[in-house]
């Protein structure tokens, strides 16, 4: 039988395992990326592995999340990452050079290669035909050391595109449409491959918008073929030599096929507070808007920005709207400036922000209270903008501009004709903000610079055979890592300081949790379905670990978060019968005994000592995961068995 694109890349990178859906496979990783908010931890972890130089083909450290620098903390973290990168063979993308996924696509992504990044939107690289995964920092550290990346062999889904997008309908609307169809859980356990005739009509940045938001579907990753469009993009980046063609075989098998006719789509919008609450823009037109933000790793390419500039040209932003624009990279910004489009943006009254994540992760530009904010980003989780009661909607750049001009949600087709945009045949290439690592000889003399904000990560504890602990927090479905370990301008600077971060753990759900968990010494958290969706931040495991959380019991887990829990030595357990969730109450004393035997059997009985209820839990771990839990997490395991 023929193979899908993903299966071909998996087969050529398979280190161990059987490519059978549901089995554990290990992949050789060609490239890694980190960003600063997860990078400090990843490099601290890499350092403890005692390996001099990365063993990947290319590893890049980006600074793009924490660029506000309200105190010394961020600058210290940047300096640490710059020095550790120089010492260990990692390229360093300076602050201001752009958002990791945008810059990686432009300058480093290569079709057919594997990439893991300590950021959940790493699948953006799938727009170029890479097999790219978001992962926890520890997994990235291990991959930098030459170790394999372990995943469960996913199912294969195909989205078959026909037709062509009409004016004012965009790749973002395709992303929102698939979220409407599949929901934030619909991609779990699957790789989503985009194919069909319609693919040829989409540029690489448009494809990257779509693979970027595959993360919101919960998909393991998303990927496009590598074709003439890919070749043209790489050639425009001066990298035609990196091109290889990639397509699926005619008789490749897909577990599910979804058809989308691009010509039939219209502008879409995701309503608060979930990326899958999607309706047509037309259906809620007229809603008053206070703020509009354009940018993020989803929609900050040159094409996005040129369209925005053309629509803003000669017009003025509504007096009741504050509009921010953050181009995705220095390349995008310098090209906007060279062709004069930047001036059209400035003259419209827009506020120009740095080439960084910025408002997307609540680093400034929080909306007014009860404010309505339209954003071209990928996430609109409650509180993520930094304003607890804000209502955030996700839209395309075109819909964003329409709202910024009119002051109310507006179908962008009401703006008249779409100005014609001509894409330059070549991008402006200037890699001076990407610093090369020291040579192996010079590296010895490079000093790694640490500041007082860089603290040790918490000690992982080997899993014992019994656990008796209080249920210190019970939460509902679709809990995101933004609930577990919020970000934002006040908290993000402390990503390398777990003790400080711990005060904010689960702050969105229950501000009293950290104190309660600390007092309990060790405890258990209970969640609903899709627990831990969203970001790849391992802090959502390391901080609960620091607070004594030993197990999380949920109806189901998001992939990266479940891996992060195991990496940190915390037991992720699922209810065999999801209705049993209702039998547990916060404050109950829970006990598990015979954990080792349970792990071998794949099932264990939980005893609620307070109510007397007995509940069957699934603990289906692979041999490697069991060994990791027993050792006390991935780093302890790696040290113990010398695995790399
Ligand atoms: C996000 O979009 O939530 C982030 C910030 O990029 C995270 C990473 C992090 O928490 O540092 C992600 O998506 O992985
Ligand atoms: Fe940055 Fe937002 Fe993209 Fe995360 S989703 S990498 S915060 S731009």
XYZ file of N, CA, C and O in Angstrom, residues 247-423:
708
model
N 5.117 14.235 -2.049
C 3.662 14.096 -2.192
C 3.265 12.721 -1.674
O 4.114 11.841 -1.491
N 1.984 12.544 -1.457
C 1.523 11.239 -0.980
C 1.338 10.326 -2.190
O 1.191 10.803 -3.321
N 1.340 9.021 -1.942
C 1.089 8.080 -3.040
C -0.410 8.063 -3.349
O -1.233 8.306 -2.466
N -0.705 7.748 -4.596
C -2.117 7.680 -5.051
C -2.961 6.791 -4.136
O -4.099 7.120 -3.820
N -2.366 5.649 -3.732
C -3.151 4.684 -2.955
C -2.860 4.768 -1.448
O -3.064 3.806 -0.713
N -2.399 5.939 -1.005
C -2.156 6.105 0.441
C -3.487 5.965 1.177
O -4.533 6.361 0.664
N -3.400 5.420 2.403
C -4.644 5.226 3.165
C -4.818 6.340 4.193
O -3.898 6.669 4.939
N -5.998 6.896 4.256
C -6.324 7.895 5.281
C -7.471 7.375 6.128
O -8.414 6.783 5.610
N -7.382 7.632 7.449
C -8.447 7.172 8.338
C -9.700 8.022 8.188
O -10.791 7.603 8.529
N -9.504 9.242 7.717
C -10.660 10.113 7.535
C -10.344 11.122 6.432
O -9.216 11.630 6.378
N -11.292 11.392 5.574
C -11.085 12.400 4.522
C -12.178 13.461 4.662
O -13.359 13.146 4.800
N -11.746 14.708 4.665
C -12.699 15.821 4.788
C -12.551 16.673 3.531
O -11.428 17.005 3.138
N -13.645 17.006 2.901
C -13.577 17.828 1.690
C -13.919 19.273 2.008
O -14.895 19.541 2.710
N -13.107 20.182 1.496
C -13.452 21.608 1.632
C -13.325 22.255 0.252
O -12.282 22.151 -0.406
N -14.389 22.917 -0.172
C -14.355 23.645 -1.435
C -13.981 25.092 -1.110
O -14.774 25.831 -0.520
N -12.771 25.471 -1.490
C -12.283 26.814 -1.133
C -13.198 27.900 -1.700
O -13.408 28.939 -1.078
N -13.754 27.648 -2.888
C -14.593 28.680 -3.534
C -15.886 28.934 -2.755
O -16.528 29.970 -2.946
N -16.264 27.973 -1.908
C -17.553 28.129 -1.206
C -17.388 28.795 0.161
O -18.367 29.087 0.837
N -16.126 29.031 0.584
C -15.919 29.578 1.943
C -16.226 31.062 2.006
O -16.137 31.774 1.011
N -16.551 31.510 3.206
C -16.680 32.948 3.414
C -15.946 33.363 4.686
O -15.487 32.503 5.444
N -15.786 34.670 4.925
C -15.045 35.092 6.118
C -15.674 34.541 7.395
O -16.883 34.611 7.582
N -14.808 33.988 8.251
C -15.262 33.316 9.472
C -14.662 34.020 10.692
O -13.667 34.733 10.584
N -15.229 33.722 11.849
C -14.739 34.348 13.089
C -14.929 33.356 14.242
O -15.963 32.684 14.308
N -13.907 33.235 15.101
C -14.048 32.388 16.298
C -14.435 33.280 17.468
O -13.763 34.272 17.754
N -15.511 32.933 18.150
C -16.043 33.769 19.235
C -15.404 33.372 20.572
O -14.845 32.279 20.704
N -15.515 34.238 21.588
C -14.948 33.912 22.892
C -15.568 32.628 23.446
O -16.763 32.426 23.256
N -14.803 31.830 24.145
C -13.388 31.877 24.472
C -12.689 30.630 23.927
O -11.825 30.068 24.571
N -13.079 30.216 22.741
C -12.447 29.007 22.216
C -12.299 29.117 20.695
O -13.202 29.612 20.012
N -11.162 28.666 20.146
C -10.920 28.799 18.703
C -11.923 28.023 17.845
O -11.971 28.225 16.631
N -12.698 27.135 18.460
C -13.650 26.379 17.632
C -15.081 26.929 17.711
O -16.006 26.340 17.155
N -15.258 28.042 18.384
C -16.613 28.625 18.425
C -16.787 29.515 17.194
O -16.833 30.747 17.274
N -16.817 28.843 16.049
C -16.697 29.559 14.772
C -18.060 29.786 14.126
O -18.884 28.874 14.033
N -18.281 31.029 13.675
C -19.490 31.373 12.909
C -19.042 32.253 11.736
O -17.874 32.639 11.656
N -19.948 32.602 10.836
C -19.550 33.514 9.751
C -19.476 34.935 10.318
O -20.203 35.283 11.252
N -18.583 35.720 9.738
C -18.451 37.111 10.189
C -19.791 37.820 10.003
O -20.257 38.564 10.867
N -20.418 37.553 8.850
C -21.694 38.185 8.521
C -22.716 38.008 9.651
O -23.459 38.923 9.972
N -22.701 36.809 10.288
C -23.762 36.518 11.258
C -23.657 37.345 12.543
O -24.619 37.452 13.290
N -22.449 37.912 12.811
C -22.374 38.751 14.026
C -21.899 40.168 13.674
O -21.411 40.906 14.543
N -22.037 40.525 12.408
C -21.633 41.872 11.976
C -22.400 42.904 12.795
O -23.552 42.678 13.182
N -21.726 44.024 13.088
C -22.387 45.094 13.842
C -21.975 45.124 15.307
O -22.211 46.112 16.002
N -21.358 44.042 15.797
C -20.910 44.029 17.203
C -19.810 45.082 17.382
O -18.861 45.136 16.605
N -19.925 45.888 18.424
C -18.945 46.959 18.640
C -17.568 46.393 19.019
O -17.477 45.443 19.793
N -16.518 47.009 18.467
C -15.153 46.528 18.687
C -14.322 47.629 19.345
O -14.423 48.797 18.968
N -13.506 47.256 20.354
C -12.666 48.250 21.027
C -11.217 48.186 20.569
O -10.492 49.162 20.641
N -10.809 46.987 20.184
C -9.392 46.805 19.891
C -9.226 45.803 18.757
O -10.014 44.853 18.646
N -8.202 46.020 17.926
C -7.891 45.062 16.850
C -6.381 44.831 16.868
O -5.604 45.779 16.966
N -5.968 43.571 16.820
C -4.529 43.258 16.813
C -4.207 42.393 15.604
O -4.829 41.339 15.401
N -3.220 42.831 14.832
C -2.824 42.070 13.637
C -1.383 41.608 13.812
O -0.496 42.419 14.098
N -1.142 40.326 13.641
C 0.207 39.780 13.787
C 0.127 38.355 14.286
O -0.843 37.653 14.008
N 1.131 37.897 15.022
C 1.304 36.564 15.596
C 1.824 35.588 14.564
O 1.798 35.852 13.361
N 2.238 34.409 15.063
C 2.825 33.419 14.154
C 1.807 32.892 13.156
O 2.167 32.211 12.203
N 0.528 33.217 13.336
C -0.500 32.741 12.403
C -0.629 33.650 11.187
O -0.873 33.182 10.081
N -0.514 34.935 11.393
C -0.842 35.891 10.323
C 0.081 37.098 10.334
O -0.362 38.226 10.562
N 1.360 36.881 10.094
C 2.243 38.049 10.100
C 3.229 37.992 8.952
O 4.299 38.578 9.011
N 2.878 37.259 7.892
C 3.781 37.144 6.744
C 3.748 38.436 5.934
O 2.884 39.296 6.136
N 4.655 38.536 4.989
C 4.697 39.737 4.149
C 3.372 39.919 3.406
O 2.832 41.022 3.342
N 2.840 38.819 2.864
C 1.592 38.909 2.114
C 0.459 39.423 3.007
O -0.305 40.303 2.606
N 0.380 38.880 4.235
C -0.647 39.353 5.174
C -0.513 40.862 5.374
O -1.484 41.608 5.342
N 0.725 41.292 5.611
C 0.951 42.704 5.950
C 0.725 43.607 4.740
O 0.238 44.732 4.875
N 1.091 43.125 3.539
C 0.872 43.951 2.334
C -0.628 44.155 2.105
O -1.075 45.228 1.716
N -1.396 43.091 2.366
C -2.852 43.212 2.199
C -3.409 44.215 3.206
O -4.242 45.060 2.876
N -2.943 44.102 4.443
C -3.403 45.013 5.498
C -3.078 46.456 5.106
O -3.929 47.357 5.167
N -1.830 46.660 4.647
C -1.409 48.020 4.284
C -2.260 48.545 3.128
O -2.689 49.707 3.136
N -2.529 47.688 2.133
C -3.297 48.136 0.972
C -4.722 48.515 1.373
O -5.286 49.481 0.858
N -5.283 47.760 2.322
C -6.654 48.067 2.749
C -6.710 49.314 3.640
O -7.705 50.029 3.673
N -5.607 49.556 4.374
C -5.581 50.736 5.249
C -5.242 52.011 4.477
O -5.545 53.125 4.927
N -4.613 51.857 3.322
C -4.088 53.001 2.564
C -5.173 54.070 2.340
O -6.264 53.779 1.837
N -4.856 55.281 2.753
C -5.767 56.401 2.528
C -6.989 56.383 3.436
O -7.902 57.188 3.273
N -7.032 55.455 4.409
C -8.180 55.390 5.322
C -7.691 55.629 6.749
O -6.498 55.526 7.026
N -8.623 55.886 7.656
C -8.234 56.155 9.044
C -8.949 55.189 9.978
O -10.144 54.927 9.811
N -8.186 54.696 10.952
C -8.744 53.775 11.949
C -9.864 54.486 12.728
O -9.725 55.660 13.080
N -10.940 53.761 12.982
C -12.083 54.326 13.723
C -11.619 54.905 15.061
O -10.802 54.286 15.757
N -12.145 56.078 15.453
C -11.716 56.697 16.720
C -11.994 55.819 17.933
O -11.364 55.966 18.980
N -12.905 54.855 17.807
C -13.198 54.031 18.991
C -12.381 52.747 19.026
O -12.577 51.910 19.903
N -11.448 52.594 18.065
C -10.668 51.346 18.022
C -9.182 51.645 18.163
O -8.664 52.601 17.605
N -8.498 50.785 18.917
C -7.046 50.859 18.990
C -6.505 49.687 18.163
O -6.818 48.531 18.447
N -5.726 49.991 17.135
C -5.237 48.939 16.216
C -3.736 48.744 16.391
O -2.962 49.693 16.294
N -3.322 47.495 16.660
C -1.881 47.224 16.730
C -1.470 46.313 15.582
O -2.248 45.448 15.164
N -0.257 46.545 15.107
C 0.261 45.702 14.029
C 1.672 45.253 14.394
O 2.544 46.076 14.669
N 1.879 43.933 14.438
C 3.235 43.422 14.677
C 3.651 42.529 13.515
O 3.172 41.396 13.421
N 4.521 43.021 12.638
C 5.004 42.185 11.543
C 5.755 40.982 12.116
O 6.375 41.076 13.179
N 5.717 39.849 11.400
C 6.252 38.610 11.958
C 7.759 38.536 12.036
O 8.304 37.772 12.824
N 8.437 39.320 11.204
C 9.903 39.216 11.214
C 10.511 40.515 10.712
O 9.835 41.346 10.111
N 11.794 40.628 10.952
C 12.540 41.792 10.459
C 12.509 41.811 8.929
O 12.499 42.842 8.301
N 12.512 40.614 8.332
C 12.429 40.550 6.874
C 11.128 41.202 6.400
O 11.116 42.030 5.481
N 10.017 40.838 7.050
C 8.722 41.398 6.673
C 8.735 42.911 6.898
O 8.352 43.695 6.014
N 9.221 43.330 8.070
C 9.205 44.757 8.402
C 10.070 45.561 7.429
O 9.664 46.614 6.938
N 11.256 45.044 7.118
C 12.132 45.829 6.247
C 11.555 45.897 4.834
O 11.644 46.925 4.168
N 10.887 44.843 4.392
C 10.297 44.893 3.053
C 9.081 45.822 3.008
O 8.845 46.502 2.016
N 8.334 45.847 4.103
C 7.198 46.788 4.172
C 7.710 48.222 4.109
O 7.113 49.095 3.482
N 8.834 48.411 4.762
C 9.404 49.750 4.810
C 9.944 50.142 3.429
O 9.680 51.234 2.934
N 10.619 49.219 2.789
C 11.219 49.524 1.475
C 10.181 49.869 0.418
O 10.389 50.743 -0.408
N 9.031 49.154 0.452
C 8.061 49.393 -0.627
C 7.065 50.492 -0.267
O 6.178 50.808 -1.049
N 7.190 51.060 0.914
C 6.320 52.192 1.277
C 5.037 51.768 1.982
O 4.297 52.609 2.500
N 4.769 50.463 2.020
C 3.515 50.005 2.646
C 3.473 50.355 4.131
O 2.399 50.604 4.695
N 4.650 50.400 4.752
C 4.703 50.724 6.182
C 4.099 52.106 6.433
O 3.406 52.338 7.421
N 4.362 53.001 5.504
C 3.835 54.353 5.660
C 2.308 54.365 5.607
O 1.662 55.120 6.333
N 1.750 53.511 4.748
C 0.282 53.437 4.679
C -0.275 52.962 6.024
O -1.319 53.422 6.475
N 0.446 52.037 6.653
C 0.021 51.528 7.971
C 0.108 52.648 9.005
O -0.837 52.919 9.749
N 1.248 53.335 9.018
C 1.465 54.385 10.023
C 0.430 55.502 9.862
O -0.184 55.957 10.833
N 0.213 55.918 8.602
C -0.701 57.054 8.375
C -2.158 56.725 8.706
O -2.963 57.618 8.950
N -2.482 55.435 8.752
C -3.870 55.061 9.061
C -4.181 55.261 10.543
O -5.336 55.242 10.947
N -3.127 55.421 11.348
C -3.336 55.575 12.789
C -3.082 54.285 13.558
O -3.326 54.221 14.763
N -2.564 53.263 12.874
C -2.261 51.999 13.568
C -1.064 52.191 14.488
O -0.243 53.082 14.271
N -0.992 51.376 15.522
C 0.150 51.415 16.441
C 1.081 50.265 16.086
O 0.691 49.103 16.149
N 2.301 50.622 15.735
C 3.250 49.608 15.286
C 3.984 48.995 16.482
O 4.572 49.716 17.278
N 3.926 47.671 16.588
C 4.622 46.987 17.686
C 5.829 46.246 17.131
O 5.976 46.068 15.925
N 6.650 45.757 18.047
C 7.858 45.023 17.679
C 7.522 43.729 16.930
O 6.423 43.193 17.064
N 8.492 43.206 16.182
C 8.309 41.905 15.515
C 8.450 40.825 16.587
O 9.551 40.291 16.805
N 7.379 40.524 17.270
C 7.425 39.557 18.378
C 6.006 39.075 18.649
O 5.060 39.524 18.011
N 5.869 38.157 19.605
C 4.541 37.607 19.927
C 3.614 38.674 20.506
O 2.422 38.713 20.210
N 4.158 39.518 21.379
C 3.418 40.658 21.914
C 2.057 40.303 22.484
O 1.926 39.420 23.346
N 0.998 40.989 21.999
C -0.333 40.823 22.605
C -0.835 39.385 22.577
O -1.680 39.012 23.392
N -0.327 38.568 21.660
C -0.828 37.190 21.542
C -0.671 36.438 22.852
O -1.495 35.597 23.198
N 0.396 36.745 23.574
C 0.623 36.035 24.834
C 0.465 36.996 26.020
O 1.011 36.809 27.096
N -0.303 38.051 25.775
C -0.608 38.985 26.853
C 0.572 39.841 27.260
O 0.601 40.392 28.358
N 1.572 39.973 26.366
C 2.714 40.831 26.664
C 2.380 42.237 26.187
O 2.834 42.694 25.130
N 1.572 42.913 26.973
C 1.153 44.254 26.617
C -0.075 44.238 25.726
O -0.548 43.185 25.296
N -0.619 45.442 25.510
C -1.766 45.656 24.638
C -3.002 44.890 25.108
O -3.815 44.428 24.308
N -3.149 44.759 26.420
C -4.369 44.124 26.938
C -5.562 45.037 26.654
O -5.435 46.256 26.724
N -6.702 44.462 26.345
C -7.888 45.286 26.038
C -8.438 45.981 27.285
O -8.105 45.616 28.411
N -9.302 46.972 27.071
C -9.977 47.632 28.196
C -10.931 46.633 28.865
O -11.237 45.579 28.294
N -11.443 46.994 30.061
C -12.302 46.029 30.749
C -13.573 45.789 29.934
O -14.118 46.709 29.325
N -13.962 44.540 29.905
C -15.082 44.052 29.085
C -14.900 44.391 27.611
O -15.851 44.432 26.831
N -13.636 44.646 27.228
C -13.369 45.067 25.848
C -13.567 43.937 24.847
O -13.373 42.762 25.157
N -13.958 44.342 23.628
C -14.039 43.371 22.526
C -12.791 43.559 21.675
O -12.505 44.659 21.208
N -12.019 42.475 21.541
C -10.780 42.547 20.783
C -10.830 41.544 19.635
O -11.105 40.365 19.851
N -10.580 42.016 18.420
C -10.500 41.116 17.258
C -9.033 40.899 16.951
O -8.286 41.876 16.796
N -8.610 39.653 16.868
C -7.187 39.367 16.730
C -6.952 38.364 15.604
O -7.747 37.439 15.431
N -5.848 38.541 14.892
C -5.542 37.585 13.814
C -4.752 36.404 14.375
O -4.063 35.719 13.642
N -4.830 36.175 15.669
C -4.002 35.177 16.338
C -4.657 33.796 16.261
O -5.620 33.600 15.523
N -4.134 32.867 17.070
C -4.661 31.504 17.003
C -5.398 31.063 18.272
O -5.994 30.004 18.303
N -5.299 31.856 19.332
C -5.929 31.433 20.592
C -6.721 32.582 21.199
O -6.240 33.719 21.226
N -7.890 32.283 21.706
C -8.688 33.309 22.392
C -9.169 32.794 23.740
O -10.282 33.057 24.162
N -8.282 32.022 24.409
C -8.648 31.463 25.710
C -8.925 32.595 26.707
O -8.295 33.650 26.655
N -9.812 32.282 27.634
C -10.215 33.270 28.632
C -8.999 33.806 29.395
O -8.163 33.027 29.863
N -8.898 35.105 29.495
C -7.842 35.718 30.299
C -6.494 35.832 29.609
O -5.602 36.527 30.093
N -6.300 35.164 28.492
C -4.982 35.127 27.846
C -4.513 36.517 27.404
O -3.319 36.802 27.361
N -5.466 37.388 27.097
C -5.099 38.729 26.614
C -4.560 39.602 27.739
O -4.013 40.668 27.490
N -4.726 39.154 28.982
C -4.288 39.969 30.116
C -5.455 40.706 30.761
O -5.322 41.266 31.848
N -6.617 40.723 30.126
C -7.807 41.357 30.705
C -8.827 40.252 30.961
O -9.313 39.617 30.009
N -9.110 40.013 32.239
C -9.895 38.832 32.608
C -11.263 38.804 31.919
O -11.729 37.753 31.489
N -11.922 39.983 31.806
C -13.281 39.958 31.257
C -13.349 40.403 29.790
O -14.422 40.732 29.282
N -12.205 40.425 29.110
C -12.222 40.807 27.685
C -12.870 39.702 26.860
O -12.887 38.535 27.263
N -13.421 40.105 25.713
C -14.002 39.120 24.793
C -13.173 39.138 23.514
O -13.174 40.116 22.770
N -12.419 38.042 23.311
C -11.486 38.010 22.178
C -12.031 37.129 21.059
O -12.468 35.994 21.296
N -11.986 37.669 19.835
C -12.432 36.941 18.639
C -11.226 36.729 17.726
O -10.336 37.579 17.663
N -11.217 35.619 17.002
C -10.117 35.337 16.073
C -10.591 35.508 14.636
O -11.631 34.953 14.252
N -9.799 36.243 13.855
C -10.221 36.559 12.479
C -9.018 36.619 11.539
O -7.868 36.581 11.974
N -9.292 36.797 10.257
C -8.239 37.004 9.252
C -7.780 38.460 9.292
O -8.491 39.331 9.822
N -6.620 38.760 8.696
C -6.180 40.164 8.644
C -7.195 41.056 7.928
O -7.430 42.195 8.343
N -7.832 40.539 6.896
C -8.812 41.342 6.145
C -10.000 41.716 7.032
O -10.448 42.859 7.059
N -10.505 40.719 7.788
C -11.642 40.997 8.683
C -11.203 41.936 9.806
O -11.972 42.796 10.255
N -9.937 41.788 10.233
C -9.419 42.664 11.295
C -9.416 44.114 10.812
O -9.851 45.025 11.533
N -8.931 44.335 9.581
C -8.875 45.712 9.065
C -10.292 46.280 8.942
O -10.547 47.438 9.318
N -11.213 45.471 8.444
C -12.586 45.966 8.265
C -13.146 46.462 9.603
O -13.760 47.527 9.684
N -12.887 45.695 10.680
C -13.397 46.097 11.999
C -12.672 47.339 12.504
O -13.286 48.216 13.120
N -11.362 47.412 12.231
C -10.595 48.574 12.709
C -11.092 49.853 12.036
O -11.130 50.919 12.658
N -11.480 49.754 10.787
C -11.936 50.952 10.071
C -13.361 51.336 10.449
O -13.695 52.499 10.597
N -14.199 50.316 10.630
C -15.633 50.600 10.855
C -16.006 50.697 12.337
O -17.075 51.202 12.671
N -15.182 50.143 13.224
C -15.506 50.206 14.654
C -16.484 49.124 15.098
O -16.835 49.033 16.268
N -16.936 48.313 14.160
C -17.829 47.190 14.493
C -17.404 45.990 13.660
O -16.731 46.146 12.633
N -17.775 44.791 14.090
C -17.450 43.596 13.297
C -18.107 43.759 11.930
O -19.302 44.064 11.824
N -17.270 43.610 10.889
C -17.731 43.910 9.532
C -17.229 42.830 8.577
O -16.056 42.444 8.652
N -18.072 42.353 7.712
C -17.609 41.426 6.674
C -16.675 42.210 5.748
O -17.073 43.260 5.219
N -15.413 41.740 5.583
C -14.451 42.555 4.824
C -14.874 42.774 3.374
O -14.409 43.717 2.732
N -15.783 41.934 2.881
C -16.234 42.132 1.497
C -16.993 43.444 1.347
O -17.152 43.950 0.244
N -17.423 44.026 2.495
C -18.109 45.322 2.433
C -17.137 46.484 2.207
O -17.551 47.634 2.084
N -15.828 46.173 2.183
C -14.847 47.256 1.995
C -14.697 47.649 0.525
O -13.926 48.543 0.194
N -15.347 46.952 -0.366
C -15.205 47.279 -1.797
C -14.301 46.271 -2.469
O -14.288 45.100 -2.074
N -13.495 46.725 -3.452
C -12.643 45.774 -4.170
C -11.337 45.545 -3.418
O -10.810 46.452 -2.782
N -10.838 44.332 -3.543
C -9.544 44.022 -2.927
C -8.449 44.597 -3.829
O -8.382 44.257 -5.012
N -7.605 45.492 -3.287
C -6.527 46.029 -4.123
C -5.621 44.902 -4.603
O -5.449 43.903 -3.891
N -5.061 45.064 -5.795
C -4.177 43.989 -6.290
C -2.809 44.083 -5.612
O -2.237 45.167 -5.495
N -2.328 42.951 -5.135
C -1.032 42.952 -4.434
C -0.062 42.127 -5.253
O -0.358 40.982 -5.588
N 1.083 42.701 -5.530
C 2.077 41.921 -6.269
C 3.168 41.517 -5.283
O 3.771 42.363 -4.622
N 3.374 40.201 -5.189
C 4.416 39.723 -4.286
C 5.765 39.885 -4.970
O 5.919 39.519 -6.135
